[in-house]
PDB file of C-alpha atoms in Angstrom:
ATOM      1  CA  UNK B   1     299.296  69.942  82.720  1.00  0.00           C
ATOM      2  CA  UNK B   2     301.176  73.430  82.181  1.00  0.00           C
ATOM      3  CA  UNK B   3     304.417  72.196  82.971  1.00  0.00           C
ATOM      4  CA  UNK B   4     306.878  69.947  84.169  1.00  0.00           C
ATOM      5  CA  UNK B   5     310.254  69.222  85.260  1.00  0.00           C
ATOM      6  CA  UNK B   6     312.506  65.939  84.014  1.00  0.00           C
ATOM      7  CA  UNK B   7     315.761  65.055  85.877  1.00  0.00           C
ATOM      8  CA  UNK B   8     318.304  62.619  84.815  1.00  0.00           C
ATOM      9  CA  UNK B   9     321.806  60.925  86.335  1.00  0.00           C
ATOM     10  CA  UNK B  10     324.607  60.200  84.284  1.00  0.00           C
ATOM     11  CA  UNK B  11     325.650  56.931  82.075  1.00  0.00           C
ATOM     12  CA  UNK B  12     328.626  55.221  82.367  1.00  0.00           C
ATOM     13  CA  UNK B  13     329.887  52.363  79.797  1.00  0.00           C
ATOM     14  CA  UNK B  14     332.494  49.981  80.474  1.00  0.00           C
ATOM     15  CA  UNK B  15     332.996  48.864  76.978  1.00  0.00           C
ATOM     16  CA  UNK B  16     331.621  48.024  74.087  1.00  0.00           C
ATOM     17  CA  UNK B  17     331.314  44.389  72.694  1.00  0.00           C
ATOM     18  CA  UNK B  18     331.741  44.305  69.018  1.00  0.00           C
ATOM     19  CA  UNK B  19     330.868  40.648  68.310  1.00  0.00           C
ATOM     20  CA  UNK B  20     331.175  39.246  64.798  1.00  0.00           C
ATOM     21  CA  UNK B  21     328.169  37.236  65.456  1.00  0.00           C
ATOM     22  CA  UNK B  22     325.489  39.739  65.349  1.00  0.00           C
ATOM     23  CA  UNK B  23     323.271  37.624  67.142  1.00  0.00           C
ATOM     24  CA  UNK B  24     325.474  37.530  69.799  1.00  0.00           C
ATOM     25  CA  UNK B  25     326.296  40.020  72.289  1.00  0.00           C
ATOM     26  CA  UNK B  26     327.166  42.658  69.391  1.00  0.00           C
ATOM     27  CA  UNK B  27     327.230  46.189  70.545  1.00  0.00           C
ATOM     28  CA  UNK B  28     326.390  44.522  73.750  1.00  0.00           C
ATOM     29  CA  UNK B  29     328.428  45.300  77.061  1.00  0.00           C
ATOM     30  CA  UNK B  30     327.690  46.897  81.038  1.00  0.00           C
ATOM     31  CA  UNK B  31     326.741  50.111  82.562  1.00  0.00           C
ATOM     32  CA  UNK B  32     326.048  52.039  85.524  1.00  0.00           C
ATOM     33  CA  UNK B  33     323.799  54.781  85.704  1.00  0.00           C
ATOM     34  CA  UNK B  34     325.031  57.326  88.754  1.00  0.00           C
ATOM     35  CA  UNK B  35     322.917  59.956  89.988  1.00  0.00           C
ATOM     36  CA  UNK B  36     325.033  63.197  89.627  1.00  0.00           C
ATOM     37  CA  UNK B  37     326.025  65.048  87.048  1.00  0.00           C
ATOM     38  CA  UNK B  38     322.077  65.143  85.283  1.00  0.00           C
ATOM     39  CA  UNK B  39     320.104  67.294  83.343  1.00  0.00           C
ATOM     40  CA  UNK B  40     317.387  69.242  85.192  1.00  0.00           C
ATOM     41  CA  UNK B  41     314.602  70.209  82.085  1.00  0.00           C
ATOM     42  CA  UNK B  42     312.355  72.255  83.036  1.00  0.00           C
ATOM     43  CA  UNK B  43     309.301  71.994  80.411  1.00  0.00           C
ATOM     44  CA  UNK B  44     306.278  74.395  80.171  1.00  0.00           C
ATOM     45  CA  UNK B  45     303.813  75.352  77.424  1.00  0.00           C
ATOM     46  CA  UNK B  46     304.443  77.915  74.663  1.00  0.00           C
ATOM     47  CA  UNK B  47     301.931  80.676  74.372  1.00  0.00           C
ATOM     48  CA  UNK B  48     304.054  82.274  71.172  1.00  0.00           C
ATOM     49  CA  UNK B  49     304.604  80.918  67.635  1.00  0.00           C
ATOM     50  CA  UNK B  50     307.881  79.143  68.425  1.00  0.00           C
ATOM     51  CA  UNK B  51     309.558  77.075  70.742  1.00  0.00           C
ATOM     52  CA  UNK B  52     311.921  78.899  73.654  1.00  0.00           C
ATOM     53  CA  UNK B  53     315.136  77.209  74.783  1.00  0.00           C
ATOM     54  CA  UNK B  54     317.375  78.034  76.625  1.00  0.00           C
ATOM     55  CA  UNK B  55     320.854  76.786  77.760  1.00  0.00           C
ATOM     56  CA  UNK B  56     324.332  75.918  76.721  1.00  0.00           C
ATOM     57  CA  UNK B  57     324.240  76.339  72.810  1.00  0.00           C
ATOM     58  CA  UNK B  58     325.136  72.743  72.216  1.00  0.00           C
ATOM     59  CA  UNK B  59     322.505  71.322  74.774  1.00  0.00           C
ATOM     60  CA  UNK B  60     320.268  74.204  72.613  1.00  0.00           C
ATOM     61  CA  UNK B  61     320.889  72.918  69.222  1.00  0.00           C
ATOM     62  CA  UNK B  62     320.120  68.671  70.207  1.00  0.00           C
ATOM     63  CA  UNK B  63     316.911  69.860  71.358  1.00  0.00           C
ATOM     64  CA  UNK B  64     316.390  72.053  68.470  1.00  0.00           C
ATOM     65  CA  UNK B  65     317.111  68.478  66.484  1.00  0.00           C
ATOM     66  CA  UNK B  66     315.227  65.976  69.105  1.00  0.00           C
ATOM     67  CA  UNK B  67     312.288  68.217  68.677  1.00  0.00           C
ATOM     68  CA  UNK B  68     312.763  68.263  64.528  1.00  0.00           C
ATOM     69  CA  UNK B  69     312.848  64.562  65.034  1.00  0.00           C
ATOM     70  CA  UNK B  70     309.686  64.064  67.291  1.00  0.00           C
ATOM     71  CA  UNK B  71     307.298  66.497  64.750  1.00  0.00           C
ATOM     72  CA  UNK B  72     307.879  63.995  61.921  1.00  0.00           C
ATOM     73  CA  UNK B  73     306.119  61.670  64.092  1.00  0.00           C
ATOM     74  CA  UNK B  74     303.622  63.499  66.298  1.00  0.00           C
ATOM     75  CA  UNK B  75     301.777  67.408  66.169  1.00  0.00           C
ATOM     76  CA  UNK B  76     303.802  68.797  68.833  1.00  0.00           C
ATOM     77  CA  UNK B  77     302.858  72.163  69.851  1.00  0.00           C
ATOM     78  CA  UNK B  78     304.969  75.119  70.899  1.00  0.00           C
ATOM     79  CA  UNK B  79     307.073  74.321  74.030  1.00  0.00           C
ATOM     80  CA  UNK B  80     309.396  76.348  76.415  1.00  0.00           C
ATOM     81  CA  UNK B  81     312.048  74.495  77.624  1.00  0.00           C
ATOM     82  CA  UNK B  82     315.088  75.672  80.237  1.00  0.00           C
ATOM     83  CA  UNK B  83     318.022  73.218  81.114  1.00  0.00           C
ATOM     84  CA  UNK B  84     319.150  74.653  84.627  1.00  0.00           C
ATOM     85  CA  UNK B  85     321.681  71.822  84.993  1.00  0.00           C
ATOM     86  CA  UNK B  86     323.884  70.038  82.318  1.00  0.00           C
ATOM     87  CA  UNK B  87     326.100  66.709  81.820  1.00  0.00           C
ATOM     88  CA  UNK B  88     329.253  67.664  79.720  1.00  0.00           C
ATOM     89  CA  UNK B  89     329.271  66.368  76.462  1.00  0.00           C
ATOM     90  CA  UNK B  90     331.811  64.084  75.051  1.00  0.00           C
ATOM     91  CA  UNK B  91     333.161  62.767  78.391  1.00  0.00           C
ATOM     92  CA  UNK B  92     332.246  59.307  78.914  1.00  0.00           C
ATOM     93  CA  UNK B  93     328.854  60.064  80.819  1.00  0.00           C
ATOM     94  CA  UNK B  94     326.104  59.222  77.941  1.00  0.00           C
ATOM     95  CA  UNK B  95     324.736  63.212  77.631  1.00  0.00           C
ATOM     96  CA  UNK B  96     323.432  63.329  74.509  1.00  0.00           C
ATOM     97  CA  UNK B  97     321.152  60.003  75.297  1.00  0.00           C
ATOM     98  CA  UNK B  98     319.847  60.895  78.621  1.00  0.00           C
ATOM     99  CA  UNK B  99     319.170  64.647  76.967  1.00  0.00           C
ATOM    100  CA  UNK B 100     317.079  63.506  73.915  1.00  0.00           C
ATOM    101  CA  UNK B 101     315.190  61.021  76.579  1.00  0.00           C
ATOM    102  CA  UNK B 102     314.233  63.813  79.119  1.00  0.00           C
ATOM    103  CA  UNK B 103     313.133  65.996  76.341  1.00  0.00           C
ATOM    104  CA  UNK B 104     310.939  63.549  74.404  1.00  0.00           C
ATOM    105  CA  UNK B 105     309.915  62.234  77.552  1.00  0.00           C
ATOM    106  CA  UNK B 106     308.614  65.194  78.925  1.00  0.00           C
ATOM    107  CA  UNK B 107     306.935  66.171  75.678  1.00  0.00           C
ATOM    108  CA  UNK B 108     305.072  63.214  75.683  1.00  0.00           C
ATOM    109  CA  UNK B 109     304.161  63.769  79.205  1.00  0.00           C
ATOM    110  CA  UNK B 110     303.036  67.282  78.831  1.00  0.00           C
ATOM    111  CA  UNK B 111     301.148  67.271  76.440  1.00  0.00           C
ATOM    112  CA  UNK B 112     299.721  63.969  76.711  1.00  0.00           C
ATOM    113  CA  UNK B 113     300.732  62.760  73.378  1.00  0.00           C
ATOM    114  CA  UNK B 114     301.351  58.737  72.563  1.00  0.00           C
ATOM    115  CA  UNK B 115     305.039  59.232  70.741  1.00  0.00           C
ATOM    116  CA  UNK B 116     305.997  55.698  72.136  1.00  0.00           C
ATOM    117  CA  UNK B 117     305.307  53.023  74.514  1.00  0.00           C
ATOM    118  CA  UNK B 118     308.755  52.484  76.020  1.00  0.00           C
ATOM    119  CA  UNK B 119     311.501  54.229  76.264  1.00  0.00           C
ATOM    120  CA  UNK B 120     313.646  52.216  73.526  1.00  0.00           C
ATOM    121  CA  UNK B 121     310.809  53.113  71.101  1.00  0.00           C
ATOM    122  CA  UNK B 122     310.863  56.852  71.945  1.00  0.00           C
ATOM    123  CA  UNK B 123     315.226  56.805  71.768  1.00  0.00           C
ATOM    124  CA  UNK B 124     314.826  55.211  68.654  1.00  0.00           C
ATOM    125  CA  UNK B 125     312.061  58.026  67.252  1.00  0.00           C
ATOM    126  CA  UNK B 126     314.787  60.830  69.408  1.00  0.00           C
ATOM    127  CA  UNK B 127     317.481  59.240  67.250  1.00  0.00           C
ATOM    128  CA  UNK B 128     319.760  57.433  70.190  1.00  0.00           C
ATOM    129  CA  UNK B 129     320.436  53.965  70.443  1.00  0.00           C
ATOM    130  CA  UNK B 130     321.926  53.493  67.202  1.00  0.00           C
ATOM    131  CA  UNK B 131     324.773  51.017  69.318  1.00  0.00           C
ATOM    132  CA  UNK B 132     324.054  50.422  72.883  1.00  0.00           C
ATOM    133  CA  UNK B 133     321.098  50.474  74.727  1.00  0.00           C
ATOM    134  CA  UNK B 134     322.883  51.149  77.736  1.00  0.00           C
ATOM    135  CA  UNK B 135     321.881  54.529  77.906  1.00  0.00           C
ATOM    136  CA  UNK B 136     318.299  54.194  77.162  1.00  0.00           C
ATOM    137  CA  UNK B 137     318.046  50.936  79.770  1.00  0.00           C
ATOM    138  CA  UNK B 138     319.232  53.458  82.189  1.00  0.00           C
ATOM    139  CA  UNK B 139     317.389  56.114  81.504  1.00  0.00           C
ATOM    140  CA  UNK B 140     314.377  53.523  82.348  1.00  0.00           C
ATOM    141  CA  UNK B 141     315.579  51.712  84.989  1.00  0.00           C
ATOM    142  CA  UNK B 142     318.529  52.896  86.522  1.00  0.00           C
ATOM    143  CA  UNK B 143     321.270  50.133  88.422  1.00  0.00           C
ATOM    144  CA  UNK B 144     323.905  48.428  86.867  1.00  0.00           C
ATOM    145  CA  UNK B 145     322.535  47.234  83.462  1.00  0.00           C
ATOM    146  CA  UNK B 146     324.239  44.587  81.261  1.00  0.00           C
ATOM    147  CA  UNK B 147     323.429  44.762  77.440  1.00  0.00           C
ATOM    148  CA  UNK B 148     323.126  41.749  75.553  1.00  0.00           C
ATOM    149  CA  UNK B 149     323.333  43.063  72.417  1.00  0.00           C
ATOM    150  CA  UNK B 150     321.343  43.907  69.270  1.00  0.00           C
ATOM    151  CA  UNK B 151     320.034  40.174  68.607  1.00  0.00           C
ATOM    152  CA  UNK B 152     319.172  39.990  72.360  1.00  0.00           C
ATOM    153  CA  UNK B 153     315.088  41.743  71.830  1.00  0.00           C
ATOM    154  CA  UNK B 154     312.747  41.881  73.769  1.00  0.00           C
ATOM    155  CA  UNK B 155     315.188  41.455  76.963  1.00  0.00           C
ATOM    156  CA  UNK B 156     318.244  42.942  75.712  1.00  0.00           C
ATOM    157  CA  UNK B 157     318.760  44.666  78.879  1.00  0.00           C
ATOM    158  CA  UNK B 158     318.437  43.379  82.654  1.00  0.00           C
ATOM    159  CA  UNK B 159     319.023  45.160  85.530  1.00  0.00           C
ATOM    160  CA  UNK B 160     320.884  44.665  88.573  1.00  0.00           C
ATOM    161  CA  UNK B 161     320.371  46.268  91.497  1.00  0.00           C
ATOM    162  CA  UNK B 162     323.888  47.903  93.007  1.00  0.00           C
ATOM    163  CA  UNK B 163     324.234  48.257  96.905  1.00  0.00           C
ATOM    164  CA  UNK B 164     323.169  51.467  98.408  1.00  0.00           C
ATOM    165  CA  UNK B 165     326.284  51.939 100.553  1.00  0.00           C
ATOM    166  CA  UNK B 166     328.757  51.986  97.280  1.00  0.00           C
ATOM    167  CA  UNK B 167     329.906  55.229  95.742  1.00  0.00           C
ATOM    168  CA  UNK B 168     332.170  55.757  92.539  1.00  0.00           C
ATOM    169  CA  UNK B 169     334.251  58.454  91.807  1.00  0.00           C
ATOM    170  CA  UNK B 170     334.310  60.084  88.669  1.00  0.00           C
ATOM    171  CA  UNK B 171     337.474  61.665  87.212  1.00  0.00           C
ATOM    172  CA  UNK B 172     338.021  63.545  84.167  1.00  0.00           C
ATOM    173  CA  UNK B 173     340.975  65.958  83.032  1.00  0.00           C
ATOM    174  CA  UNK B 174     339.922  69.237  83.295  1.00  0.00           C
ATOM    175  CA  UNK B 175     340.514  70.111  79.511  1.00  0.00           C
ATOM    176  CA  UNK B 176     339.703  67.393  76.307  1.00  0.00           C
ATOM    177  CA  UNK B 177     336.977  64.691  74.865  1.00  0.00           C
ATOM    178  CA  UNK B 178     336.706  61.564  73.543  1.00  0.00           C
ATOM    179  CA  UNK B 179     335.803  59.754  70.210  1.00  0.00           C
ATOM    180  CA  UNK B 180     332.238  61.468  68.660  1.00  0.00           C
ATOM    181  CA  UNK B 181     330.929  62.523  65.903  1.00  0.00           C
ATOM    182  CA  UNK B 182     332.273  61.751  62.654  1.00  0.00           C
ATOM    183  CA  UNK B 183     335.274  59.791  63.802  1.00  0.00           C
ATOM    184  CA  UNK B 184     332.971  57.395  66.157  1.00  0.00           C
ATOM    185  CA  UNK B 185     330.559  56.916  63.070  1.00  0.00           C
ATOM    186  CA  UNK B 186     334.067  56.351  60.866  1.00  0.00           C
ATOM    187  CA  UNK B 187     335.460  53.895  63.421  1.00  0.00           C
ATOM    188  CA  UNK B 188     332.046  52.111  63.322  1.00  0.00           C
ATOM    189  CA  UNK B 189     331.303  51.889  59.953  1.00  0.00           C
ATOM    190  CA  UNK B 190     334.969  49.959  59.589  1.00  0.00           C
ATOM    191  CA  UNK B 191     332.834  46.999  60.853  1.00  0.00           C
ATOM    192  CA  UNK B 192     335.805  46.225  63.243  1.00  0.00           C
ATOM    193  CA  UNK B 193     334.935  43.230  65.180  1.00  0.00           C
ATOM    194  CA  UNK B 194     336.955  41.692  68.418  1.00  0.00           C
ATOM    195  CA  UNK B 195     338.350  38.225  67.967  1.00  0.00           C
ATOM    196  CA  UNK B 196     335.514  35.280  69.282  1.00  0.00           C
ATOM    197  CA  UNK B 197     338.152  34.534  72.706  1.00  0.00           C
ATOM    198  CA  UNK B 198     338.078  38.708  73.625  1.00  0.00           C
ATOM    199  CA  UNK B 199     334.349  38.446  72.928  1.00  0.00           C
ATOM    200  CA  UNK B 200     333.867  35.311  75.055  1.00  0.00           C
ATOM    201  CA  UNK B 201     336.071  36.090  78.445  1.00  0.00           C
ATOM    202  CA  UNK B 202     333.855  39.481  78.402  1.00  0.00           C
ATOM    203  CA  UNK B 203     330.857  37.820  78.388  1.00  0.00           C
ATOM    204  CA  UNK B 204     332.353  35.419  81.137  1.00  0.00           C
ATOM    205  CA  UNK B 205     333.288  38.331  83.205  1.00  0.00           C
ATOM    206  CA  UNK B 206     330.120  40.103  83.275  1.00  0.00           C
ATOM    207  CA  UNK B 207     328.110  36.874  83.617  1.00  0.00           C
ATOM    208  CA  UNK B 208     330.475  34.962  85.884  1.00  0.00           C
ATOM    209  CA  UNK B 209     331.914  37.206  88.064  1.00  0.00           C
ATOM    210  CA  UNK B 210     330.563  41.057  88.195  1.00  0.00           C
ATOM    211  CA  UNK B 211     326.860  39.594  88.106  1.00  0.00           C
ATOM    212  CA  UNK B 212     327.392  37.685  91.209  1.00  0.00           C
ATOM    213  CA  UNK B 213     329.543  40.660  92.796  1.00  0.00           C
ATOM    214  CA  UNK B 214     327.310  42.769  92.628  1.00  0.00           C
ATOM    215  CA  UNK B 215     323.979  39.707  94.540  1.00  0.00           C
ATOM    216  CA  UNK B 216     326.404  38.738  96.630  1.00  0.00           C
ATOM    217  CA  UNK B 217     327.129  42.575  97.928  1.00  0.00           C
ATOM    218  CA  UNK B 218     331.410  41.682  97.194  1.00  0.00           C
ATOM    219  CA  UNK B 219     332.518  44.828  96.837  1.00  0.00           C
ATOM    220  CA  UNK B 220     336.588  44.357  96.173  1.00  0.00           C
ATOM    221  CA  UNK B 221     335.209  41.433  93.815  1.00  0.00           C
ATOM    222  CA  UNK B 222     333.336  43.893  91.969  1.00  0.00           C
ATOM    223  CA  UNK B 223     336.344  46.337  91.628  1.00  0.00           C
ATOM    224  CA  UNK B 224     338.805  43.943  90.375  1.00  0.00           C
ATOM    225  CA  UNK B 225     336.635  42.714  87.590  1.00  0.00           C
ATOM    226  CA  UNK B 226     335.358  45.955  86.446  1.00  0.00           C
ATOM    227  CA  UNK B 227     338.582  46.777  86.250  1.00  0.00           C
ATOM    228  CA  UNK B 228     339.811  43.536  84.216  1.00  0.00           C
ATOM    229  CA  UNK B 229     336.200  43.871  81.879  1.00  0.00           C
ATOM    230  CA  UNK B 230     337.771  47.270  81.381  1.00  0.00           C
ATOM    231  CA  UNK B 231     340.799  46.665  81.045  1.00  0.00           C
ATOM    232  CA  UNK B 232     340.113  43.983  78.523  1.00  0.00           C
ATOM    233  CA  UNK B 233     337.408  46.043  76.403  1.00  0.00           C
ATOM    234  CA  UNK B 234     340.201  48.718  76.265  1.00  0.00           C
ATOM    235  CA  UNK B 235     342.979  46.917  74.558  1.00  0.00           C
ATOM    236  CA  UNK B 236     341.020  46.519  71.909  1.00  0.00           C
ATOM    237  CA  UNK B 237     340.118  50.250  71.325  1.00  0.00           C
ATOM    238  CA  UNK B 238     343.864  50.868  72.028  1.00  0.00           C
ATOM    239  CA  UNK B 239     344.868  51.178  68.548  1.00  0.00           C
ATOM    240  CA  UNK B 240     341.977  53.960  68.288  1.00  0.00           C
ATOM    241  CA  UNK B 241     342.273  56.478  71.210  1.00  0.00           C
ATOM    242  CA  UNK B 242     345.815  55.247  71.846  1.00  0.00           C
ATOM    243  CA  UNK B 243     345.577  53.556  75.051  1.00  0.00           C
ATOM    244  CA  UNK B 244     343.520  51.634  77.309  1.00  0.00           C
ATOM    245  CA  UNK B 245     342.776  55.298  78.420  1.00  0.00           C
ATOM    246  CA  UNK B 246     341.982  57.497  76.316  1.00  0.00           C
ATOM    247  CA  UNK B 247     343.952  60.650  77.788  1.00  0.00           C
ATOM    248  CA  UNK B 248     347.666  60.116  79.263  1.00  0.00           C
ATOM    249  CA  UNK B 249     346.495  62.175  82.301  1.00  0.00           C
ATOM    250  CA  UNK B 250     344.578  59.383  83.789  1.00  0.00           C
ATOM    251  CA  UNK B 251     347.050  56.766  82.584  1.00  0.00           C
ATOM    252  CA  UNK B 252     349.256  58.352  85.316  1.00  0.00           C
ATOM    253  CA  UNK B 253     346.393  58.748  87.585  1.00  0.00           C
ATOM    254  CA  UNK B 254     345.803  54.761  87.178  1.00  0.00           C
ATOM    255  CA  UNK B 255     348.974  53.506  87.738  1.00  0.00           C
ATOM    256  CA  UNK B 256     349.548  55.983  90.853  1.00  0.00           C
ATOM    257  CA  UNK B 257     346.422  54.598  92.051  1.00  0.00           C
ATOM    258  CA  UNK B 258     347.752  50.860  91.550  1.00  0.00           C
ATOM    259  CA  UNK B 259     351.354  51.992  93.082  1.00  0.00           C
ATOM    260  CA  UNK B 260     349.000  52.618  96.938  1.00  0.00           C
ATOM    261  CA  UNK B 261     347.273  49.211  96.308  1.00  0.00           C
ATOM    262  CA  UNK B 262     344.007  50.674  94.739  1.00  0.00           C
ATOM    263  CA  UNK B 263     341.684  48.951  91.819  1.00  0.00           C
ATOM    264  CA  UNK B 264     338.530  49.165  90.319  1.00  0.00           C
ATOM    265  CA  UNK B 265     339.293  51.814  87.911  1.00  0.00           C
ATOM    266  CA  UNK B 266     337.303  51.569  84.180  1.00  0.00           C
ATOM    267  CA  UNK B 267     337.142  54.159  81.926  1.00  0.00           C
ATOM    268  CA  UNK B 268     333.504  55.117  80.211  1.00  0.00           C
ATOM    269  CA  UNK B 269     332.735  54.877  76.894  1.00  0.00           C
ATOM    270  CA  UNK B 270     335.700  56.574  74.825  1.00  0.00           C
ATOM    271  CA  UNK B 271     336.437  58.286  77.895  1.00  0.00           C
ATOM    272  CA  UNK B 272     338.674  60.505  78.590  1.00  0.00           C
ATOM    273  CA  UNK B 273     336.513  60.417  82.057  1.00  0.00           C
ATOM    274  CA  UNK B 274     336.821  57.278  84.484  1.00  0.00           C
ATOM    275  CA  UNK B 275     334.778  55.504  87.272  1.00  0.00           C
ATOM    276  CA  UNK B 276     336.591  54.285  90.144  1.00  0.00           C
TER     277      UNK B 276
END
């Protein structure tokens, strides 16, 4: 094999459960993986002495590191790679996963090389999945994904299969991030936990009620939970990023959206981008 191309979709996270039990549900939560934005990688051999990359310079430099990462575990040789299509960074959609996953995937494909068996082992050699596995699950298997947690192996993650005919619309403000970085490994480190009755109603609502939306093919049940899950997860990240959402823009956007009768609105990860 000369080369190859990997495509991607998009993660979405509907919060984070930061259990004091660490056996529990901690850095556990729910997902979707949607199909657009992605990363198209386009991977081909090297004939020169160095790699060849090519695309925005922040997608350039985490390859630059994934690949660092991969050669202290495997003789990689020499590889061209061009990123024709890109997920913005920082925006609630789980870019910097589903990049380091589509390049160490397709390294491992194209050259033939056994860097892992799965793909939590090879996000875990890329150096994602530090928190949730979300990402990684997704990257895998796609659907809406539920994340029991850290003390949850070997099933931490199940999979549940979402209706064809449903679409959600993504919204961002055109300008502005969320929590990365430094600050999100700051905010971590804390060891901020959510009190055991938070903890508990999430895990009733993804159990109780979005699990059996989603079988049972209830749509408005589905959209008033992930909306509540949301909701709930939010409040508690509040005090962080200053709201339930993380930018006032979509604050306003919510409630208009709630003022003509409309739910199901949940912002991603630290946002400021939402699924509705």
């Amino acid at each position: 094999m000369n080369q190859l191309t990997v495509t991607t979709g998009s993660r979405l996270h509907f919060g984070l459960i930061l259990s004091a039990d660490k056996s529990c549900w901690h850095f556990g939560g729910a997902g979707l993986m949607v199909r657009r934005p992605g990363w198209t990688v386009d991977l081909s051999r090297e004939p020169s002495l160095a790699d060849v990359i090519s695309g925005s310079p922040e997608a350039v430099r985490r390859v630059e590191l994934v690949l660092k990462r991969l050669r202290e575990f495997a003789d990689i040789p020499r590889v061209n790679i061009h990123i024709r299509t890109e997920i913005p960074f920082h925006t609630g959609l789980g870019s910097g996963t589903q990049l380091a996953l589509a390049v160490a995937s397709g390294v491992r494909t194209l050259f033939q090389i056994p860097l892992a068996s799965s793909s939590f082992d090879l996000s875990r050699l890329a150096g994602r999945a530090e928190r949730s596995a979300i990402g990684t699950g997704g990257f895998e298997l796609g659907g809406f994904l539920i994340d029991r947690g850290v003390g949850a192996s070997p099933d931490r993650v199940s999979r549940i299969i979402v209706p064809q005919e449903w679409r959600f619309l993504l919204v961002r403000p055109e300008a502005g991030t969320g929590i990365s970085g430094s600050t999100e490994q700051a905010y971590f480190g804390q060891q901020n936990f959510m009190p055991a009755d938070l903890v508990s109603e999430l895990i009733r609502i993804l159990s109780g009620q979005i699990d059996a939306a989603i079988r049972n093919q209830d749509f408005d049940r589905f959209a008033k939970e992930l909306e509540r899950y949301g909701n709930l997860a939010g409040s508690f990240y509040a005090h962080e990023q200053g709201d339930i959402f993380s930018d006032p823009v979509i604050r306003k956007l919510v409630d208009h959206l709630h003022s003509r009768g409309i739910i199901g609105a949940a912002q991603s990860s630290w946002g400021p981008g939402i699924c509705i």
